[in-house]
Short mmCIF file of N, CA and C in Angstrom, two decimals:
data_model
loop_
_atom_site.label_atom_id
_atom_site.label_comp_id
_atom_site.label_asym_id
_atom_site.label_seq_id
_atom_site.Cartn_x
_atom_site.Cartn_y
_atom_site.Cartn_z
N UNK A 2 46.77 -122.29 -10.18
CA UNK A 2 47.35 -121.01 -9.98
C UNK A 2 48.31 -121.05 -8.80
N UNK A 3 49.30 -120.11 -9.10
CA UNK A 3 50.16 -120.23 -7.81
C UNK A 3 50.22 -118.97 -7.11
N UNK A 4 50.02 -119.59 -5.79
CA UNK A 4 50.15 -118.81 -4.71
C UNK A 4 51.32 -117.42 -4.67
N UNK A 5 50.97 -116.43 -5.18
CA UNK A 5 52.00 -115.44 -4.70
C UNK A 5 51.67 -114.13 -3.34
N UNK A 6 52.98 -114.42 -2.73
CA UNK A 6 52.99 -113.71 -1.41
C UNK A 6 52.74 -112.44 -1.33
N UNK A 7 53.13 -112.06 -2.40
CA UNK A 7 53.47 -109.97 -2.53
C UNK A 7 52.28 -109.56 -2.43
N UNK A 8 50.89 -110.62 -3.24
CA UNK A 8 49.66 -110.10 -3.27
C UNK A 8 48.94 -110.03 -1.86
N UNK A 9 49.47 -110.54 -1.29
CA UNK A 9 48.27 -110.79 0.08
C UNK A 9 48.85 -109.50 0.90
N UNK A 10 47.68 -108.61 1.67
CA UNK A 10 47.83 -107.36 2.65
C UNK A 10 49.03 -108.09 3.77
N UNK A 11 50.10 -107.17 4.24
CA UNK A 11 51.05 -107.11 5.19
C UNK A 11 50.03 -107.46 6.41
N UNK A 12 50.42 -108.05 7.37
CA UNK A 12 49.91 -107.90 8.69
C UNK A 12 50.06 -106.18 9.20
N UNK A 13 51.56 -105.32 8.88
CA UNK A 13 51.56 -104.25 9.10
C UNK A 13 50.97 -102.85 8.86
N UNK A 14 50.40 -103.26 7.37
CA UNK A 14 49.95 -102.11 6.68
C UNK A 14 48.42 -102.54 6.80
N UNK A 15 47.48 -103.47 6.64
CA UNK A 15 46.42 -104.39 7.53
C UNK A 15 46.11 -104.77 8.25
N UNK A 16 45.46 -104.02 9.35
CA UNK A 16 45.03 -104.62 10.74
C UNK A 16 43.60 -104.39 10.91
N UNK A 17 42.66 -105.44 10.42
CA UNK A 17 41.09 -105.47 10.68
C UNK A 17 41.02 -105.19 12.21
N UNK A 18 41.29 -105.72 13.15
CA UNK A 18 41.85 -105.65 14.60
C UNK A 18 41.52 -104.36 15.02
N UNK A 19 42.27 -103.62 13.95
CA UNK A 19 43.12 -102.06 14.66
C UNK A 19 42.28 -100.81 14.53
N UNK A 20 40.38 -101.07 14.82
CA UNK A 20 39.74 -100.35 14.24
C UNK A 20 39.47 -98.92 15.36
N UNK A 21 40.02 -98.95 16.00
CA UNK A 21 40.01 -98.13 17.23
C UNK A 21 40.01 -97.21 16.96
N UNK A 22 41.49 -96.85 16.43
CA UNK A 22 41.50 -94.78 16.47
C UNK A 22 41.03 -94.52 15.03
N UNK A 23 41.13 -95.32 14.13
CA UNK A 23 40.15 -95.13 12.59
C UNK A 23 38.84 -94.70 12.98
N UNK A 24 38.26 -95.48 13.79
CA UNK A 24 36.69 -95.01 13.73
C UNK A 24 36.46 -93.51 14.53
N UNK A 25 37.57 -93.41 15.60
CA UNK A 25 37.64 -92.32 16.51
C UNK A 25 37.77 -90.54 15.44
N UNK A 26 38.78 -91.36 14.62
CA UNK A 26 38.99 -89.92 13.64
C UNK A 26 37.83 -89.82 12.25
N UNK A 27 36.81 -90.56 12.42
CA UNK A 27 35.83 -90.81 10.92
C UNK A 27 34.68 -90.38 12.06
N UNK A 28 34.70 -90.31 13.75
CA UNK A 28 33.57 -89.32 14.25
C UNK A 28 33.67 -88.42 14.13
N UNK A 29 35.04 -87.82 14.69
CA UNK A 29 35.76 -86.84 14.84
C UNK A 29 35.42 -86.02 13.10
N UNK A 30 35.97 -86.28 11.97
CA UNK A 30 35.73 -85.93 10.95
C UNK A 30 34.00 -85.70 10.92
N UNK A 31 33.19 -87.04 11.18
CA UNK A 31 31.69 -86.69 10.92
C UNK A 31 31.34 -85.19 11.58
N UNK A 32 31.50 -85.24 12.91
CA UNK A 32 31.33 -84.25 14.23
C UNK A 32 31.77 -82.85 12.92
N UNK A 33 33.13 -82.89 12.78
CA UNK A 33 33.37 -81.54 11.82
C UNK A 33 32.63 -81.08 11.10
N UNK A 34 32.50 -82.29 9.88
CA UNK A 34 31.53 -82.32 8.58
C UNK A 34 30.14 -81.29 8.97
N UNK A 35 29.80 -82.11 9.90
CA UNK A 35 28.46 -81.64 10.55
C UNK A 35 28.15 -80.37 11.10
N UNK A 36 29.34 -80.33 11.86
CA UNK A 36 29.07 -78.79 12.17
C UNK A 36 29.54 -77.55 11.18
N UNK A 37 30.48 -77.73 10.36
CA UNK A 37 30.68 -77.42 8.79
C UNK A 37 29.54 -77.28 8.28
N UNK A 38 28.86 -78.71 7.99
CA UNK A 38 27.19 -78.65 7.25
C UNK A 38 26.17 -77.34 7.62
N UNK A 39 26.05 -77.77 9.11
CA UNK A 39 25.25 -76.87 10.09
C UNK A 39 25.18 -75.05 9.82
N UNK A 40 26.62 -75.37 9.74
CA UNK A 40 27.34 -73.69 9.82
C UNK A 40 26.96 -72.77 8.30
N UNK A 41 26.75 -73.71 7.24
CA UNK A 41 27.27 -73.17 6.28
C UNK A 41 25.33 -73.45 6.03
N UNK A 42 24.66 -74.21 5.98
CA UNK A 42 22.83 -74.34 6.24
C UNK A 42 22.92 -73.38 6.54
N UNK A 43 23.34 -72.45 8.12
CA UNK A 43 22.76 -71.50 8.93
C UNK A 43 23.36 -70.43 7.82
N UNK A 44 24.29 -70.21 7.00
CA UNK A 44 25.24 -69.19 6.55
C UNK A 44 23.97 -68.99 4.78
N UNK A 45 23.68 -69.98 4.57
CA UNK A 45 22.71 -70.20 3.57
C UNK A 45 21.52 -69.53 3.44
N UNK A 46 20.77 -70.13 5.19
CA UNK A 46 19.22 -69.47 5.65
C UNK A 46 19.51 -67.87 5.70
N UNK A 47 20.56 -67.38 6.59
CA UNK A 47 21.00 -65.88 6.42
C UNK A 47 21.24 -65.48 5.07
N UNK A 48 21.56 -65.51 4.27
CA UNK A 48 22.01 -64.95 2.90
C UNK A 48 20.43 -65.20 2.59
N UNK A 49 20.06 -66.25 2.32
CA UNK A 49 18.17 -66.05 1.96
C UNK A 49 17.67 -65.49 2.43
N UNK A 50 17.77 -64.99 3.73
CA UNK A 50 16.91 -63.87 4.83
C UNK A 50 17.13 -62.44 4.11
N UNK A 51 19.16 -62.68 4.01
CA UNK A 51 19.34 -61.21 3.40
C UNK A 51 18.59 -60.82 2.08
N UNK A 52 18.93 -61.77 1.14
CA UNK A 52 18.32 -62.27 -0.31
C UNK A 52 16.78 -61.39 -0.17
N UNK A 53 16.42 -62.02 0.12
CA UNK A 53 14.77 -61.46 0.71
C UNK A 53 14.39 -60.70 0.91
N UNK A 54 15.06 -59.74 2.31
CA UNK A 54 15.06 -58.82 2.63
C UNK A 54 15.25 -57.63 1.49
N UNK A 55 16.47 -57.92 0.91
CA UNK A 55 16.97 -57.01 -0.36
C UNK A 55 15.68 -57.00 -1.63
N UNK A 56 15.01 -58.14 -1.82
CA UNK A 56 14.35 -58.14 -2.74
C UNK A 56 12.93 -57.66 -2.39
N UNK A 57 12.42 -57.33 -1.15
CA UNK A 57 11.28 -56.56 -0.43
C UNK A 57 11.64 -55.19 -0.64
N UNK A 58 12.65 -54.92 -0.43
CA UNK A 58 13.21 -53.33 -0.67
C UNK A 58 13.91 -52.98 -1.36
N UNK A 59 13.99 -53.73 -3.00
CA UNK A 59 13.95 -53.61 -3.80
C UNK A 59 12.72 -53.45 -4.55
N UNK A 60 11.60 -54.13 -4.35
CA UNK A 60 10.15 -53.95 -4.60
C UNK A 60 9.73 -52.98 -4.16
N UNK A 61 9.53 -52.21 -2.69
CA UNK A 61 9.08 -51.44 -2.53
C UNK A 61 9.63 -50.30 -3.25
N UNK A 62 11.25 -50.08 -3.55
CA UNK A 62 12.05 -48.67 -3.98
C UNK A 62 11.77 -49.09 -5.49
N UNK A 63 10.78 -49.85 -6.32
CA UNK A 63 10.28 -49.96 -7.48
C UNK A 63 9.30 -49.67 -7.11
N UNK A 64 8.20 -49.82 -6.47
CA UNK A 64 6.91 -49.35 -6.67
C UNK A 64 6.69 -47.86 -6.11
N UNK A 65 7.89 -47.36 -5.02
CA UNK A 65 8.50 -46.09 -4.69
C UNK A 65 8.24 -45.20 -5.66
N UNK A 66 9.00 -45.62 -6.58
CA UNK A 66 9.93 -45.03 -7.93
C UNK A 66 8.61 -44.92 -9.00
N UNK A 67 7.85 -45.83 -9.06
CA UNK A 67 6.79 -45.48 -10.21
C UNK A 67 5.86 -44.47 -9.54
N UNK A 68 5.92 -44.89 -7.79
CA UNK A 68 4.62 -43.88 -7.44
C UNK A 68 5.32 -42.04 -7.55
N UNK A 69 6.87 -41.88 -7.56
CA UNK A 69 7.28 -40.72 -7.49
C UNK A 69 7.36 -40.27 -9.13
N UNK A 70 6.97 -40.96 -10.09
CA UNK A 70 7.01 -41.06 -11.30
C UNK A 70 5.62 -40.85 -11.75
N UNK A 71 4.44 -40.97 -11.08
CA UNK A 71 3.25 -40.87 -11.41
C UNK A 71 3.18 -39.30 -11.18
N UNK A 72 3.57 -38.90 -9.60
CA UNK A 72 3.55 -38.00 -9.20
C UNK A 72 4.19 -36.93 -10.10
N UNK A 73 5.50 -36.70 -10.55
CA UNK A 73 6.08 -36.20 -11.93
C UNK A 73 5.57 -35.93 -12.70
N UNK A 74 4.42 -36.91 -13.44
CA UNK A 74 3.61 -36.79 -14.66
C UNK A 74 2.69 -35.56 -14.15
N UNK A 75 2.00 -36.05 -13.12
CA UNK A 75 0.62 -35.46 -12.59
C UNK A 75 1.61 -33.70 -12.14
N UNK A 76 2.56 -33.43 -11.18
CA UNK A 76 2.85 -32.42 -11.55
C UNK A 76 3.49 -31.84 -12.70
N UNK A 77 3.90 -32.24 -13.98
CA UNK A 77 3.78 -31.49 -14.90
C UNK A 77 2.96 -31.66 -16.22
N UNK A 78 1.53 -32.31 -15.54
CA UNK A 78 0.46 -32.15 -15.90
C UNK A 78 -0.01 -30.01 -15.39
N UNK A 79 0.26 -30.83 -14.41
CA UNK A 79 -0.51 -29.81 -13.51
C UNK A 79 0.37 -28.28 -13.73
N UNK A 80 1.81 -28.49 -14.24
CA UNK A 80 2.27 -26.99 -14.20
C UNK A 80 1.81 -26.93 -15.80
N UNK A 81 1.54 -28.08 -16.84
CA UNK A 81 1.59 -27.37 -18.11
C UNK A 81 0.45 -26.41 -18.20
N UNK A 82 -0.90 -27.13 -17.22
CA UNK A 82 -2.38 -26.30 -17.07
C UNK A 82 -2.35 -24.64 -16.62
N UNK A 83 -1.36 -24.86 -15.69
CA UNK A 83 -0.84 -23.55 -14.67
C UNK A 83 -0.29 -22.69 -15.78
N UNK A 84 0.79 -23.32 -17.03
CA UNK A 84 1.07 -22.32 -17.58
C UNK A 84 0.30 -21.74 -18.81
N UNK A 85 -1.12 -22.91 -19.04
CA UNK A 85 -1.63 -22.42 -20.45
C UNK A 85 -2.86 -21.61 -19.52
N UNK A 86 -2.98 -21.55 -18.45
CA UNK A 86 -4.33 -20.48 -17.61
C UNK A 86 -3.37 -19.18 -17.82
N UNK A 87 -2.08 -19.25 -17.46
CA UNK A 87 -1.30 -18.27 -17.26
C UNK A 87 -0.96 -17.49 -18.56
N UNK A 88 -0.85 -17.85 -19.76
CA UNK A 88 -0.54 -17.13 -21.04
C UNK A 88 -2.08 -17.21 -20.87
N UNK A 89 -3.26 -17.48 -21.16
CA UNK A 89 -4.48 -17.04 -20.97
C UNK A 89 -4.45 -15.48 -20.45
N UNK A 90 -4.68 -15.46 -19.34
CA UNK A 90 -4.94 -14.95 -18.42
C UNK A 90 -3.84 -13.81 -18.63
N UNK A 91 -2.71 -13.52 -19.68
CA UNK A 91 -1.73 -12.72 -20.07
C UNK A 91 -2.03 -11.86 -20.91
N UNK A 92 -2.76 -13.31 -21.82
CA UNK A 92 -3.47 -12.63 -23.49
C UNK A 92 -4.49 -11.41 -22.89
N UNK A 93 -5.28 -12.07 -22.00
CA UNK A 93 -6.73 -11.30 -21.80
C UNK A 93 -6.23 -9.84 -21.11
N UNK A 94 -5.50 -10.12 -19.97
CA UNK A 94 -4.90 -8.99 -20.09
C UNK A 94 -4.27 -8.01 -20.49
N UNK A 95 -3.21 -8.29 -21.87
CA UNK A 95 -2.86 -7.65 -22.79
C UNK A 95 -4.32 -6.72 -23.76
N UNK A 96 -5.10 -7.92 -24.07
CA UNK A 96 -5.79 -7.07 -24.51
C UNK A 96 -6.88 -6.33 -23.96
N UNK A 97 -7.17 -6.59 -22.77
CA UNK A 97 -8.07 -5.56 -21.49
C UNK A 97 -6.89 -4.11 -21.23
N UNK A 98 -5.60 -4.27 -21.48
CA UNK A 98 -4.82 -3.05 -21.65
C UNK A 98 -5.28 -2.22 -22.99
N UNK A 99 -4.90 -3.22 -24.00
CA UNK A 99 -5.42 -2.36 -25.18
C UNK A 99 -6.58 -1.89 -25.27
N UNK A 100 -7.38 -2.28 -24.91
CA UNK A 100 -8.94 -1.97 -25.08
C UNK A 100 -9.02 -0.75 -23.94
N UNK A 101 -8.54 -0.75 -22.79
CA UNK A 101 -8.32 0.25 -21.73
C UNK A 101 -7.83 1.53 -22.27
N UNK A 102 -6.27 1.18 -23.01
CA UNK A 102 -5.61 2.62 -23.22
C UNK A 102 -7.02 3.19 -24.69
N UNK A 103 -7.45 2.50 -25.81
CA UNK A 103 -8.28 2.93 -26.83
C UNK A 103 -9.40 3.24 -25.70
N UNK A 104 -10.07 3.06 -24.73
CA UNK A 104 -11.20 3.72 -24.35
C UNK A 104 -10.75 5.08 -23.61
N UNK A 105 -9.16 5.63 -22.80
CA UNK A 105 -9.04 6.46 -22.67
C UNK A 105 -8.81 7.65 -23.39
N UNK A 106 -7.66 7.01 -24.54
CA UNK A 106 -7.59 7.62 -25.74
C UNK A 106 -9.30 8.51 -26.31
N UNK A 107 -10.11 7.80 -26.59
CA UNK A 107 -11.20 7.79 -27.28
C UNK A 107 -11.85 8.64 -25.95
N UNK A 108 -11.85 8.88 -24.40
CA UNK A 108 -12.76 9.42 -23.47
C UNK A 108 -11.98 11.30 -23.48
N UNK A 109 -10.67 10.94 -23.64
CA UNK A 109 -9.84 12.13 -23.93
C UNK A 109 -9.95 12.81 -25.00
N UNK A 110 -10.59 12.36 -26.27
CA UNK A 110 -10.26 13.06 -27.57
C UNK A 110 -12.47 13.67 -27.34
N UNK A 111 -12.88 12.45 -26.75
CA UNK A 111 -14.54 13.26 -26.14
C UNK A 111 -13.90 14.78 -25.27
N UNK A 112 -13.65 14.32 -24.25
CA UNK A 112 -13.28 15.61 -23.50
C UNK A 112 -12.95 16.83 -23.80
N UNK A 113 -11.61 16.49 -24.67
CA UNK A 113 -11.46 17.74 -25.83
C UNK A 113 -12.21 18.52 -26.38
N UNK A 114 -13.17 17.17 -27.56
CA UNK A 114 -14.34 17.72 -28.25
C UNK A 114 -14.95 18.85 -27.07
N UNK A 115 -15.66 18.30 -25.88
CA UNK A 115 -16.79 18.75 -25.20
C UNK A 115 -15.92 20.08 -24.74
N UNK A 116 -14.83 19.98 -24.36
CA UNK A 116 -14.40 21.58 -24.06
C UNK A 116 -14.54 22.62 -25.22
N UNK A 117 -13.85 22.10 -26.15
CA UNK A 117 -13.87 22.85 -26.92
C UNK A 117 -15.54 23.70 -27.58
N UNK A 118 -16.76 22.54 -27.62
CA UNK A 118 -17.65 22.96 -27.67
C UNK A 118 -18.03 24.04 -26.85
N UNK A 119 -18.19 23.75 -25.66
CA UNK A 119 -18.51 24.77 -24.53
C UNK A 119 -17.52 26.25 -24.50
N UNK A 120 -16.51 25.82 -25.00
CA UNK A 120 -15.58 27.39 -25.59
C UNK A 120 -16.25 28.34 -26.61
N UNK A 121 -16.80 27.33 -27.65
CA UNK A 121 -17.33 28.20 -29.02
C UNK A 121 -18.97 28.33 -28.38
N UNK A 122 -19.34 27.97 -27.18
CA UNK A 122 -20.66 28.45 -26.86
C UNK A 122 -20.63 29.87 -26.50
N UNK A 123 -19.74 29.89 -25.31
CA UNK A 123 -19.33 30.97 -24.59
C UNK A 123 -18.77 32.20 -25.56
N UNK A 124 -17.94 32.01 -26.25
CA UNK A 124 -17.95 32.86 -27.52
C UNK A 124 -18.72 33.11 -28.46
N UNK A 125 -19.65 33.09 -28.74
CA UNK A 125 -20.85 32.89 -29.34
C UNK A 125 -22.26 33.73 -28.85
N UNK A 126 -22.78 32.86 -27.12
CA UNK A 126 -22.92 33.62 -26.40
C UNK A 126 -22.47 33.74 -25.05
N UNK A 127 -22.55 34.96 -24.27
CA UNK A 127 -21.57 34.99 -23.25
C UNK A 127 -22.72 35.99 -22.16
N UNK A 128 -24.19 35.32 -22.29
CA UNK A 128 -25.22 35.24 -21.36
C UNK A 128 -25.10 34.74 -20.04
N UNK A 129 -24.76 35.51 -19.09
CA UNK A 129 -25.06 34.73 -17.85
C UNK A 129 -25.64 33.98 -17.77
N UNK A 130 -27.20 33.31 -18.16
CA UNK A 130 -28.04 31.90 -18.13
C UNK A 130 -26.71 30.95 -18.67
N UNK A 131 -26.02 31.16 -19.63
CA UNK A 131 -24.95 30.13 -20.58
C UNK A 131 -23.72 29.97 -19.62
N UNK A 132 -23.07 31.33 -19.10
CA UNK A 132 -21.73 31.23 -18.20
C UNK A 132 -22.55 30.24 -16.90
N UNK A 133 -23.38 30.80 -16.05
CA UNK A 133 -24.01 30.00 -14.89
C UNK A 133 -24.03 28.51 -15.30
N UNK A 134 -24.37 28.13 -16.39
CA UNK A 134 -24.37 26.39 -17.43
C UNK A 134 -23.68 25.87 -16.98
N UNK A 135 -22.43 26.67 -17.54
CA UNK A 135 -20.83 26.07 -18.34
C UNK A 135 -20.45 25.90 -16.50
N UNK A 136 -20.69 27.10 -15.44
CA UNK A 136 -19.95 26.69 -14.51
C UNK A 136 -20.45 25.73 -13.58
N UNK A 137 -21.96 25.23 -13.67
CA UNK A 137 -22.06 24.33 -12.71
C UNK A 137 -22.23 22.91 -13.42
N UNK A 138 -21.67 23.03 -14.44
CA UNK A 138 -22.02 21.12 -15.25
C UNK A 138 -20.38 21.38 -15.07
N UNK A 139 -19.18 22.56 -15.27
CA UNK A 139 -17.74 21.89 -16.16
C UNK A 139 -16.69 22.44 -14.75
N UNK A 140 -17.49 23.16 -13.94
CA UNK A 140 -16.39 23.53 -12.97
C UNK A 140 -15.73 22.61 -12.18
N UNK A 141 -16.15 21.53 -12.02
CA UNK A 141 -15.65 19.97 -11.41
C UNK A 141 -14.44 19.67 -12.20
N UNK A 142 -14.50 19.55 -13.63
CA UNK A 142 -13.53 19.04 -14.02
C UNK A 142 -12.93 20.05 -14.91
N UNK A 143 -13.20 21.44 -15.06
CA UNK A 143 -12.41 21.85 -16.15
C UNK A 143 -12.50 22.85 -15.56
N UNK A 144 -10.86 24.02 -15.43
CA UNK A 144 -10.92 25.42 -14.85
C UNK A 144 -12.33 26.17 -16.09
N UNK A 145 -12.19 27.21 -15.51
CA UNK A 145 -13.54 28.06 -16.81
C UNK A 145 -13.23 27.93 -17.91
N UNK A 146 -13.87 27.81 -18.73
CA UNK A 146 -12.92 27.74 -20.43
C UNK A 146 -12.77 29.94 -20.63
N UNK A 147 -13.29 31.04 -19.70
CA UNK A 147 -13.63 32.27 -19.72
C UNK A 147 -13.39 32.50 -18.72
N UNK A 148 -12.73 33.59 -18.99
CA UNK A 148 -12.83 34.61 -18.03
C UNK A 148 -14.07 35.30 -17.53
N UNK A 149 -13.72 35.01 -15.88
CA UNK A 149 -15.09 35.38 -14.86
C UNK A 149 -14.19 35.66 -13.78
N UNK A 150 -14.54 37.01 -13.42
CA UNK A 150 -13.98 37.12 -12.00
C UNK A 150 -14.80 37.09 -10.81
N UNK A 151 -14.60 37.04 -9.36
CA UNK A 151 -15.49 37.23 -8.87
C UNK A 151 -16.00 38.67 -8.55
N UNK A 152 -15.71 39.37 -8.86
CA UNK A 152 -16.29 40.62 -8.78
C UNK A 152 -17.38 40.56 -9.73
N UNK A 153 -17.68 40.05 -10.80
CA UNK A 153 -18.80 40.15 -11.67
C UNK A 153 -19.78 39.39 -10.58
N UNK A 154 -21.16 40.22 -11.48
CA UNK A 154 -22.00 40.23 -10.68
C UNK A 154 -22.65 38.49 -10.59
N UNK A 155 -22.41 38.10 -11.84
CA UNK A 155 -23.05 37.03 -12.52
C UNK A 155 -22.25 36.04 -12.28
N UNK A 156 -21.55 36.16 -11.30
CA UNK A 156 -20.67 34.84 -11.00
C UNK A 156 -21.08 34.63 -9.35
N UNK A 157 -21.72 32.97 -9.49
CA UNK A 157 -22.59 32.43 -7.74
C UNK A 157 -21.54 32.67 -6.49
N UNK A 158 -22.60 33.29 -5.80
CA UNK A 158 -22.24 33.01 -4.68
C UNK A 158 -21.23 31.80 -4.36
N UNK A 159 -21.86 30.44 -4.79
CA UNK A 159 -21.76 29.39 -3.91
C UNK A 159 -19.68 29.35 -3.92
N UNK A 160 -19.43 30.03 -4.97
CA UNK A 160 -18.15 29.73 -5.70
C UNK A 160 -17.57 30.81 -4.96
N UNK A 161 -18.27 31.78 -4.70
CA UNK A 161 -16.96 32.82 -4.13
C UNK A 161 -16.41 33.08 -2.51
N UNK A 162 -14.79 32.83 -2.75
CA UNK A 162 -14.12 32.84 -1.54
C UNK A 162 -14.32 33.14 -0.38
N UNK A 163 -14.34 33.00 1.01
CA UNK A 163 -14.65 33.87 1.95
C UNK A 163 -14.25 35.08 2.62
N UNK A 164 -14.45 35.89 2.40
CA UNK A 164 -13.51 37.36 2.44
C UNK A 164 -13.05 37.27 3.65
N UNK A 165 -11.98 37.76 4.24
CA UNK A 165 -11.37 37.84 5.23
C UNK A 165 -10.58 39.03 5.59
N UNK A 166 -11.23 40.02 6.90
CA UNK A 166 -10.73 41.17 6.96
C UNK A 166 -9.67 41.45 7.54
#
């Protein structure tokens, strides 16, 4: 084989020798690398801290969220109860009205009756023992169903005015 020149490294562009400022700029580069490395580790551990952090309070504003969601159920549990006591408690009163106005109705159409009885007594007979009756059982609640003045003899004391001279 023959020797050709072109192949062999220049002394100029090749200097095993010349390792000086090469190695100076491959620390120099390491030194960077490294603190690059360092920087961007530390930039890593923070974003996982954040990471973390976010995913703790993300857990809690989920278990937040179901406990304000339980709570929801349980109050409109609790208002549907409120409102079926409440139409209850509407009904019964509706019909404690009805049953109220039919027992006044029904105590009023008695009352009637009973006046009216005590009218056809008094007309019928119109005995002082019967007027004295009628006025101490009906004088509370009913003017006389008759005429009585106090000048009659047969009308009580207890009833007549106090004269005043």
């Amino acid at each position: 084989l023959s020797f050709v020149p072109s192949m062999q490294p220049s002394s100029s562009s090749y200097r095993p020798s010349d390792d000086g400022p090469s190695n100076a700029t491959d620390s120099d580069d390491k030194e960077t690398l490294k603190r690059k490395l360092e920087e961007a580790l530390k930039k890593i551990a923070e974003l996982k801290a954040a990471k973390n952090r976010v995913d703790c309070d993300l857990y809690s504003a989920k278990k937040n969220i179901q406990g304000k969601e339980a709570d929801l159920v349980r109050a409109n549990e609790s208002i549907a109860q409120l409102q079926q006591a409440n139409n209850r408690q509407h009904r019964e009163l509706t019909e404690n009205q009805y049953e109220t106005d039919r027992l006044k109705e029904e105590y009023r159409n008695y009352m009637t009756e009973v006046h009216s009885k005590r009218h056809e007594m008094v007309q019928i007979d119109e005995t002082p023992r019967n007027v004295l009756y009628l006025m101490r059982n009906c004088r509370k609640r009913f003017p006389l169903p008759f005429p009585l003045t106090e000048d009659d003899p047969h009308y009580p004391i207890i009833f007549k005015k106090p004269r005043t001279h």
